[in-house]
Amino acid sequence: MRSLYISLVSEFYKSRKTLAFWAAIILPFVICSLVAFGFYSGSDKVLNMHYPPIMLWFRYLGAALGVMGVLILPFYVIFMAFSVNNIEHKNDTWKTLFAQPLNKFSIYAAKYLYAVILIFICLFLFAALTFAFGHLLQVLVPKYNFNQYDPSLILVKFYSKLFLASLGILSIQFILSLLWGDFLKPMGIGFIGTIMGIITGNVGWKYAYLIPYSHPSLVLNSSASAKKLTNPADFPIFTQEIYTSLVYALVLFIIGYFIVTKKSIK
Amino acid sequence: MGNYAIETVGLNFNFGNQAIVKDLSLQVPKGSIYGFLGPNGAGKTTTIKILLNLLKSPADQVFIFGKEINHNRIATLKRVGALVEQPAIYGHLTGKENLINRCLLLGIKKTKADEMLALVGLTEAANKKSTKYSLGMKQRLGIALALVSDPELLLLDEPTNGLDPNGIIEVRNLMIELATKHKKTILVSSHLLAEIERTATHVGIINKGKLLFQGTINELHLLSKPMLEIEVNNISNATAFLTQAGYEILETTDKKITVPFTSPQDSGALNTLLVQNGFTVSSLYLQKKDLENLFLDITKNN
């Protein structure tokens, strides 16, 4: 456990000046403020629709969730998985890392865990900022009725689901980035996977849940159907695609360890 | 076994079908500077990687401070510092941050970073991004990183590679200081004997994965027997004459005859003998094969 902890601290220390780390913080800020700005400057149009509070929240969080879940989240995961590993490829430091008096599995697990934490920070900020900016909009445009519904449960559930749905993609991209030091291969495969995921997810293909890249899209589709529920916060978190994502994550995480122990020797 | 910092017992290592290290039995005494010599591709780096357990050795073939490495990986690595191939430095971090990161990994106080920077003379460049370091500075930072845990054993893989003469002298002096003042054992690999000769107390010569020589630097010197080269007129007659007089002729060219050197007195007697028998000796000198040639001989013949 101590090995894991110090490796994790070192991961933070090493990458605190990299784009992958800052993107986890900047992305939610930029996207949430853009959506909020849209709702602020176009408030007349939105107010004309006379949404009930719950639908207003759905419109608003859907705007952030839509862009983010389908495109930005997969691409962030692809880029971040690359960046976390590339820091060692680029500097040729795998050898040194594995020559430290630390448990080998802990070193690898810390790296993976660090990537998971970054996704968590990113999605947590998305949820928190969506909530905060919603209330900020209420203050700026008092005619909005954001204050008449508490979306926190929906936000937490959606973003938790999205978080779990992204772990499958993360594990694939993590392995690809372990194997190859260059950006193009993991990026290219990730790009094709994401497009495939969006298409199969949206078309509603029976076996779409088997493709990890489709999981965020599937989660978003389920958000559309959640609106129709009498209590929209009632949707289940652990659905088929989430289980699949977790199985992918677990299996690939273990395979990745064997790859990394073999890889470090070169 | 207790006196060796490193001991390998008939170590074999293959990459697939290709044997990289064959029956290697290294014995690195504690407190020595062990020059690990061999041409490029001889298996030096592979051996160092095995010593760091980056490559898994067969059981009971590698012992560090008397302990089998596979079973004592973490305990062993705590006592070892290493610089393998290029120094492993995070380019986007400063020199100091690189050291702090290593301190974090080793659970050492961060103040150690400043100490190490001072030791390798990088205090002024501490807050400079390490991508902007010169090759020599990177190498020194690499050594600082290897030293940060205050290891008893240092493995340095070609630490002077790419350094200018000043840099080479600095690294050399640092190694001597570490071994004499700080009582560290250092295994330093190189493909240049001349470089090792000035620092090492012990030498191991490896070629094609096999250990061809191992011993103290003096033992290596003894291998190169001194010879007497005689420039004389009428070489063929002189050769015949000397053979008849009971001398062992090592080599004859059209200009000179080479015989084993025994003592200055014997050389004088030989000269007198030649002159008294009507030969004109134009020069008579002691020739010692330098270690570089010896090294080439040792590696060429295998």
XYZ file of C-alpha atoms in Angstrom:
568
model
C 0.000 0.000 0.000
C 2.856 2.356 0.804
C 4.403 1.672 -2.604
C 1.079 2.485 -4.245
C 0.692 5.679 -2.285
C 4.161 7.056 -2.968
C 3.941 6.093 -6.618
C 0.666 7.953 -6.842
C 2.132 11.030 -5.155
C 5.007 10.893 -7.610
C 2.588 10.654 -10.555
C 0.901 13.854 -9.396
C 4.239 15.525 -8.858
C 5.544 14.542 -12.295
C 2.509 15.527 -14.279
C 1.321 18.572 -12.436
C 2.832 20.708 -15.154
C 1.383 18.748 -18.070
C -1.627 19.476 -20.227
C -3.315 16.188 -19.288
C -3.544 17.311 -15.672
C -4.694 20.839 -16.378
C -7.169 19.727 -19.036
C -9.052 17.827 -16.308
C -9.638 21.172 -14.622
C -9.835 23.553 -17.554
C -12.191 21.482 -19.738
C -15.115 21.516 -17.291
C -14.604 25.218 -16.657
C -14.571 26.147 -20.318
C -17.498 23.987 -21.377
C -19.691 24.776 -18.374
C -19.055 28.494 -18.695
C -19.805 28.379 -22.433
C -23.116 26.606 -21.829
C -23.965 28.977 -18.984
C -23.073 31.928 -21.158
C -25.365 30.578 -23.857
C -28.226 30.332 -21.363
C -27.446 33.826 -20.106
C -27.225 35.599 -23.456
C -30.097 33.637 -24.958
C -32.260 33.793 -21.851
C -35.181 35.410 -23.733
C -35.470 32.491 -26.094
C -35.265 29.938 -23.297
C -37.743 31.796 -21.142
C -40.193 31.872 -24.071
C -40.324 28.075 -23.998
C -41.822 28.241 -20.472
C -40.060 25.082 -19.263
C -41.061 23.642 -15.925
C -38.064 23.723 -13.514
C -37.134 20.087 -14.050
C -37.179 20.432 -17.851
C -35.132 23.606 -17.652
C -32.468 21.748 -15.711
C -32.594 18.923 -18.247
C -32.185 21.352 -21.154
C -29.325 23.031 -19.379
C -27.371 20.040 -18.158
C -28.125 18.185 -21.382
C -26.272 20.887 -23.294
C -23.083 20.298 -21.304
C -23.562 16.553 -21.062
C -24.214 16.154 -24.803
C -20.996 17.714 -26.081
C -18.983 16.390 -23.253
C -20.176 12.797 -23.067
C -20.172 11.986 -26.742
C -17.027 13.715 -27.935
C -14.954 15.395 -25.292
C -14.920 12.652 -22.682
C -13.669 9.899 -25.044
C -11.083 12.199 -26.548
C -9.948 13.432 -23.190
C -9.570 9.846 -22.015
C -7.601 8.967 -25.173
C -5.311 11.941 -24.784
C -4.850 11.547 -21.057
C -4.078 7.808 -21.207
C -1.482 8.671 -23.813
C -0.002 11.489 -21.794
C 0.312 9.549 -18.536
C 2.332 6.833 -20.290
C 4.130 9.060 -22.729
C 5.841 10.864 -19.883
C 7.846 7.644 -19.412
C 8.217 6.774 -23.117
C 9.455 10.223 -24.047
C 12.061 10.422 -21.308
C 12.978 6.734 -21.504
C 12.266 6.368 -17.809
C 10.388 3.040 -17.683
C 13.611 1.248 -16.767
C 14.446 3.613 -13.949
C 10.907 3.533 -12.660
C 11.005 -0.249 -12.405
C 14.494 -0.239 -10.891
C 13.189 1.598 -7.834
C 12.763 -0.367 -4.621
C 9.007 -0.393 -5.054
C 6.582 -3.147 -5.810
C 6.233 -3.383 -9.614
C 2.490 -3.838 -9.521
C 2.109 -0.751 -7.333
C 4.017 1.384 -9.820
C 1.737 0.279 -12.642
C -1.432 0.421 -10.562
C -0.559 3.941 -9.389
C -0.322 5.088 -12.979
C -3.674 3.567 -13.826
C -5.230 4.913 -10.682
C -3.867 8.338 -11.444
C -5.607 8.262 -14.839
C -8.846 7.172 -13.145
C -8.522 10.006 -10.625
C -8.043 12.541 -13.419
C -11.266 11.389 -15.106
C -12.979 11.544 -11.755
C -11.763 15.102 -11.112
C -12.851 16.138 -14.587
C -16.357 14.675 -14.256
C -16.748 15.822 -10.670
C -15.958 19.360 -11.739
C -18.435 19.036 -14.587
C -21.186 18.065 -12.188
C -20.240 20.659 -9.578
C -19.861 23.473 -12.084
C -23.096 22.582 -13.859
C -24.824 22.857 -10.497
C -23.027 26.067 -9.497
C -23.479 27.810 -12.831
C -27.167 26.844 -12.842
C -27.621 28.712 -9.611
C -25.469 31.555 -10.859
C -27.798 31.837 -13.871
C -30.719 32.025 -11.458
C -29.094 35.000 -9.750
C -28.263 36.708 -13.044
C -31.645 36.007 -14.667
C -34.186 35.931 -11.832
C -36.969 34.893 -14.182
C -35.419 31.426 -14.528
C -36.821 28.778 -12.224
C -33.634 26.825 -11.542
C -34.183 27.251 -7.823
C -37.431 25.300 -7.880
C -35.846 21.904 -8.487
C -32.834 20.269 -6.920
C -30.908 18.469 -9.678
C -28.089 17.200 -7.461
C -29.232 13.570 -7.404
C -29.640 13.475 -11.187
C -26.258 15.137 -11.664
C -24.500 12.746 -9.329
C -26.127 9.716 -10.914
C -25.482 10.803 -14.509
C -21.908 11.731 -13.948
C -21.220 8.609 -11.875
C -22.612 6.589 -14.716
C -20.524 8.451 -17.233
C -17.467 7.945 -15.038
C -18.012 4.196 -14.868
C -18.780 4.104 -18.604
C -15.437 5.735 -19.407
C -13.335 3.114 -17.583
C -13.582 0.594 -20.429
C -12.234 3.120 -22.915
C -9.563 4.166 -20.464
C -8.284 0.601 -20.088
C -8.057 0.047 -23.832
C -6.330 3.358 -24.420
C -4.060 2.796 -21.449
C -2.798 -0.472 -22.934
C -2.404 1.037 -26.411
C -0.379 3.874 -24.941
C 1.737 1.444 -22.949
C 2.533 -0.502 -26.097
C 3.285 2.419 -28.356
C 5.220 5.512 -27.515
C 3.876 7.510 -30.440
C 0.681 9.491 -30.436
C -0.757 8.419 -33.786
C -1.485 4.748 -33.134
C -3.485 5.076 -29.890
C -5.079 8.275 -31.170
C -6.041 6.712 -34.522
C -7.495 3.590 -32.964
C -9.249 5.665 -30.324
C -10.684 7.980 -32.964
C -12.076 5.133 -35.055
C -13.384 3.465 -31.894
C -15.120 6.629 -30.749
C -16.815 7.188 -34.119
C -17.865 3.555 -34.168
C -19.115 3.897 -30.606
C -21.195 6.968 -31.393
C -22.770 5.329 -34.424
C -23.503 1.950 -32.846
C -24.664 3.634 -29.635
C -27.061 5.953 -31.401
C -28.347 3.448 -33.920
C -29.267 1.241 -30.995
C -27.454 -1.849 -32.251
C -28.182 -4.857 -30.095
C -24.521 -5.556 -29.342
C -23.348 -1.970 -29.046
C -22.722 -2.540 -25.335
C -19.825 -4.845 -26.260
C -17.876 -1.895 -27.698
C -16.489 0.181 -24.812
C -16.386 3.304 -26.976
C -20.183 3.214 -27.247
C -20.719 3.253 -23.474
C -20.848 7.047 -23.003
C -23.278 7.315 -25.911
C -25.430 4.570 -24.406
C -25.416 6.397 -21.070
C -26.525 9.580 -22.803
C -29.277 7.768 -24.659
C -30.511 6.440 -21.380
C -30.595 10.032 -20.122
C -33.029 10.848 -22.909
C -35.307 8.058 -21.805
C -34.930 9.098 -18.165
C -36.777 12.297 -18.971
C -39.895 10.255 -19.646
C -39.860 8.667 -16.195
C -42.246 10.106 -13.631
C -39.270 10.704 -11.384
C -36.337 11.379 -13.719
C -33.851 10.613 -10.969
C -35.097 7.042 -10.831
C -32.942 5.583 -13.598
C -30.645 2.713 -12.643
C -26.871 3.233 -12.568
C -25.720 -0.338 -13.053
C -27.001 -1.226 -16.454
C -25.641 -3.682 -19.008
C -23.158 -1.205 -20.544
C -21.793 -0.226 -17.135
C -21.169 -3.842 -16.178
C -19.495 -4.418 -19.525
C -17.331 -1.336 -19.070
C -16.222 -2.526 -15.630
C -15.423 -6.014 -16.898
C -13.362 -4.540 -19.742
C -11.584 -2.257 -17.286
C -10.719 -5.073 -14.891
C -9.539 -7.565 -17.520
C -7.462 -5.041 -19.456
C -5.993 -3.625 -16.261
C -4.607 -7.068 -15.426
C -3.363 -7.689 -18.988
C -1.695 -4.259 -18.918
C 0.376 -5.286 -15.930
C 1.882 -8.205 -17.816
C 2.596 -5.963 -20.770
C 4.312 -3.385 -18.644
C 6.551 -5.868 -16.858
C 7.656 -7.298 -20.208
C 7.984 -3.880 -21.766
C 10.286 -2.345 -19.194
C 13.131 -4.637 -20.159
C 13.876 -3.110 -23.540
C 30.309 -14.748 -0.678
C 30.295 -12.242 2.151
C 33.004 -10.089 0.627
C 31.328 -9.476 -2.672
C 28.943 -6.660 -3.434
C 27.983 -8.452 -6.617
C 28.414 -12.098 -7.378
C 27.011 -13.954 -10.332
C 27.392 -17.692 -10.522
C 27.474 -19.096 -14.050
C 24.887 -16.583 -15.179
C 23.205 -17.324 -18.490
C 20.721 -15.084 -20.219
C 18.974 -15.403 -23.575
C 16.750 -13.172 -25.648
C 14.739 -15.836 -27.446
C 17.297 -18.145 -29.021
C 20.079 -15.634 -28.854
C 22.434 -16.078 -25.913
C 23.404 -12.646 -24.613
C 25.259 -13.628 -21.463
C 27.067 -16.968 -21.197
C 28.265 -18.545 -17.993
C 29.162 -15.188 -16.486
C 30.730 -15.304 -13.050
C 31.296 -11.755 -11.874
C 32.881 -11.113 -8.517
C 32.821 -7.496 -7.477
C 34.506 -7.013 -4.086
C 32.976 -4.541 -1.650
C 34.565 -1.102 -1.819
C 36.066 -1.632 -5.252
C 35.669 0.360 -8.417
C 35.020 -2.428 -10.848
C 35.588 -1.578 -14.484
C 33.237 -3.646 -16.586
C 34.780 -3.578 -20.009
C 33.726 -4.777 -23.374
C 33.053 -3.640 -26.908
C 29.593 -2.425 -27.858
C 27.078 -5.255 -27.831
C 29.190 -7.450 -25.537
C 26.360 -7.818 -23.015
C 27.320 -5.106 -20.520
C 23.987 -3.290 -20.428
C 22.086 -6.566 -20.352
C 24.152 -7.642 -17.341
C 23.460 -4.347 -15.570
C 19.744 -4.756 -16.263
C 19.909 -8.235 -14.768
C 21.644 -6.795 -11.696
C 18.706 -4.385 -11.344
C 16.210 -7.216 -11.816
C 14.808 -5.422 -14.865
C 15.563 -8.652 -16.668
C 14.742 -11.742 -14.712
C 17.751 -13.952 -14.084
C 17.500 -17.718 -13.533
C 17.214 -18.572 -9.837
C 20.353 -18.673 -7.685
C 22.670 -17.102 -10.241
C 22.757 -13.473 -9.127
C 23.625 -12.339 -5.620
C 23.828 -8.747 -4.458
C 25.455 -8.377 -1.048
C 25.087 -12.111 -0.706
C 21.341 -12.136 -1.302
C 19.630 -13.836 -4.215
C 18.133 -11.048 -6.297
C 14.812 -12.529 -7.419
C 13.772 -13.285 -3.876
C 15.015 -10.025 -2.401
C 14.211 -7.562 -5.185
C 13.028 -4.611 -3.110
C 15.522 -5.075 -0.273
C 18.340 -5.320 -2.824
C 17.266 -2.337 -4.897
C 17.237 -0.202 -1.757
C 21.004 -0.634 -1.578
C 21.640 0.003 -5.261
C 21.743 3.184 -7.306
C 21.963 3.025 -11.072
C 22.495 4.957 -14.236
C 21.509 2.747 -17.175
C 22.178 3.914 -20.730
C 21.016 7.528 -20.953
C 20.185 9.231 -17.671
C 16.460 8.913 -17.041
C 15.353 12.496 -16.611
C 11.920 14.065 -16.970
C 12.575 16.831 -19.460
C 9.654 19.018 -18.442
C 10.832 19.155 -14.844
C 13.817 21.104 -13.519
C 16.897 19.334 -12.197
C 15.740 19.896 -8.664
C 12.232 18.653 -9.375
C 13.670 15.503 -10.901
C 15.542 14.882 -7.678
C 12.522 15.719 -5.522
C 10.459 13.262 -7.526
C 13.043 10.575 -6.830
C 13.032 11.531 -3.136
C 9.253 11.053 -3.148
C 9.608 7.603 -4.683
C 12.266 6.578 -2.201
C 10.605 8.131 0.815
C 13.566 10.398 1.517
C 13.561 13.985 2.793
C 13.348 16.522 -0.012
C 16.305 18.481 1.364
C 18.480 15.668 0.045
C 17.827 17.062 -3.452
C 19.853 20.220 -2.742
C 22.665 18.191 -1.240
C 22.875 16.052 -4.366
C 22.808 19.072 -6.667
C 25.748 20.509 -4.752
C 27.616 17.213 -4.903
C 27.452 17.062 -8.699
C 27.868 20.811 -9.153
C 24.417 21.625 -10.472
C 23.271 24.025 -7.766
C 23.210 26.958 -10.132
C 21.180 25.062 -12.716
C 18.791 23.612 -10.112
C 15.760 25.503 -11.352
C 16.466 25.183 -15.033
C 14.333 22.814 -17.075
C 16.376 19.686 -17.597
C 15.688 19.568 -21.367
C 17.864 22.659 -21.515
C 20.759 20.923 -19.788
C 23.893 20.073 -21.746
C 24.804 16.408 -22.164
C 27.342 16.656 -19.362
C 24.844 18.263 -17.008
C 22.294 15.563 -17.798
C 24.869 12.909 -17.060
C 25.717 14.547 -13.750
C 22.037 14.826 -12.875
C 21.737 11.122 -13.738
C 24.520 10.339 -11.286
C 22.891 12.562 -8.656
C 19.650 10.620 -9.145
C 21.512 7.357 -8.701
C 23.130 8.672 -5.521
C 20.099 10.204 -3.867
C 19.257 7.148 -1.778
C 22.869 6.960 -0.572
C 23.234 3.438 -2.005
C 26.100 1.171 -1.061
C 26.412 -0.048 -4.628
C 26.410 2.114 -7.735
C 25.901 0.703 -11.203
C 27.013 3.180 -13.829
C 26.513 2.231 -17.457
C 28.964 4.198 -19.576
C 28.684 7.321 -17.432
C 31.149 9.299 -19.520
C 29.439 8.572 -22.812
C 29.307 11.726 -24.884
C 31.097 13.876 -22.323
C 33.865 16.307 -23.201
C 37.326 15.811 -21.595
C 36.443 18.075 -18.686
C 33.246 16.210 -18.046
C 35.090 12.888 -18.183
C 37.618 14.080 -15.610
C 34.822 15.336 -13.341
C 32.987 12.041 -13.434
C 36.228 10.172 -12.862
C 37.094 12.274 -9.816
C 33.574 11.906 -8.488
C 33.840 8.114 -8.743
C 37.164 8.074 -6.917
C 35.766 10.334 -4.217
C 32.693 8.160 -3.775
C 34.754 5.011 -3.448
C 37.458 6.382 -1.180
C 35.590 8.879 1.002
C 32.121 7.386 1.012
C 33.159 3.727 0.830
C 30.850 2.900 -2.030
C 31.231 -0.006 -4.394
C 31.018 1.095 -8.000
C 30.543 -1.017 -11.081
C 31.240 1.132 -14.086
C 30.906 -0.154 -17.608
C 32.798 1.202 -20.555
C 34.102 0.249 -23.955
C 37.231 2.309 -23.413
C 39.950 0.720 -21.342
C 41.981 3.917 -21.065
C 39.112 5.479 -19.173
C 38.702 2.629 -16.728
C 42.432 2.196 -16.181
C 42.716 5.407 -14.196
C 39.933 4.767 -11.743
C 39.261 1.075 -11.463
C 40.741 -1.169 -8.837
C 39.312 -4.273 -10.486
C 38.545 -5.128 -14.063
C 36.253 -7.563 -15.819
C 36.474 -7.897 -19.573
C 33.472 -9.261 -21.404
C 33.010 -10.051 -25.062
C 30.086 -11.754 -26.776
C 28.572 -12.440 -23.385
C 31.608 -14.246 -21.983
C 33.898 -13.037 -19.236
C 37.423 -13.179 -20.662
C 39.364 -11.661 -17.812
C 38.639 -10.776 -14.225
C 41.057 -9.532 -11.624
C 42.736 -6.496 -10.149
C 44.119 -3.825 -12.396
C 47.638 -4.988 -11.470
C 46.873 -8.500 -12.541
C 45.789 -7.080 -15.855
C 49.058 -5.172 -16.136
C 50.998 -8.362 -15.440
C 49.352 -9.964 -18.430
C 51.131 -7.537 -20.650
C 54.691 -8.874 -20.546
C 57.445 -6.364 -21.232
C 59.538 -6.974 -24.306
C 62.900 -5.858 -25.626
C 62.991 -4.588 -29.169
C 66.393 -4.610 -30.877
C 67.143 -2.753 -34.066
C 70.174 -4.314 -35.610
C 71.821 -4.699 -39.010
C 71.746 -8.067 -40.742
C 68.563 -9.195 -39.074
C 68.538 -12.788 -40.296
C 72.076 -13.529 -39.099
C 71.407 -11.809 -35.804
C 68.260 -13.862 -35.314
C 70.110 -17.076 -36.023
C 72.903 -16.007 -33.692
C 70.587 -15.159 -30.822
C 68.650 -18.396 -31.218
C 71.893 -20.286 -31.060
C 72.900 -18.346 -27.953
C 69.736 -19.633 -26.281
C 67.473 -16.577 -26.518
C 63.765 -16.901 -27.140
C 62.775 -14.855 -30.195
C 59.235 -13.537 -29.984
C 59.070 -11.778 -33.305
C 61.309 -10.814 -36.205
C 60.545 -8.100 -38.730
C 62.859 -6.703 -41.407
C 63.977 -4.007 -39.008
C 63.941 -5.421 -35.530
C 63.992 -8.483 -33.333
C 61.756 -8.815 -30.289
C 62.794 -10.868 -27.275
C 61.282 -11.092 -23.759
C 62.530 -8.457 -21.347
C 63.978 -9.823 -18.141
C 66.144 -7.147 -16.531
C 68.241 -4.084 -17.520
C 71.406 -6.098 -16.824
C 70.336 -8.849 -19.189
C 69.519 -6.254 -21.841
C 73.042 -4.830 -21.455
C 74.583 -8.281 -21.707
C 72.609 -8.994 -24.850
C 73.790 -5.736 -26.384
C 77.433 -6.531 -25.553
C 77.068 -10.003 -26.992
C 75.716 -8.674 -30.280
C 78.338 -5.940 -30.572
C 81.213 -8.310 -29.726
C 80.053 -10.595 -32.495
C 80.195 -7.882 -35.110
C 76.569 -6.723 -35.261
C 75.710 -3.037 -35.240
C 72.978 -2.367 -32.743
C 71.315 0.946 -33.565
C 68.712 0.857 -30.828
C 67.597 -1.307 -27.964
C 64.439 -0.458 -26.094
C 61.936 -1.738 -23.611
C 58.462 -2.108 -25.049
C 55.390 -2.651 -22.942
C 52.173 -3.535 -24.659
C 49.660 -0.944 -23.475
C 46.405 -2.053 -21.993
C 44.449 -0.836 -24.978
C 46.243 -3.326 -27.220
C 45.946 -5.981 -24.576
C 42.224 -5.351 -24.420
C 41.976 -5.614 -28.192
C 43.975 -8.862 -28.102
C 41.804 -10.343 -25.392
C 38.575 -9.470 -27.135
C 39.792 -10.297 -30.642
C 40.909 -13.815 -29.849
C 37.485 -14.799 -28.608
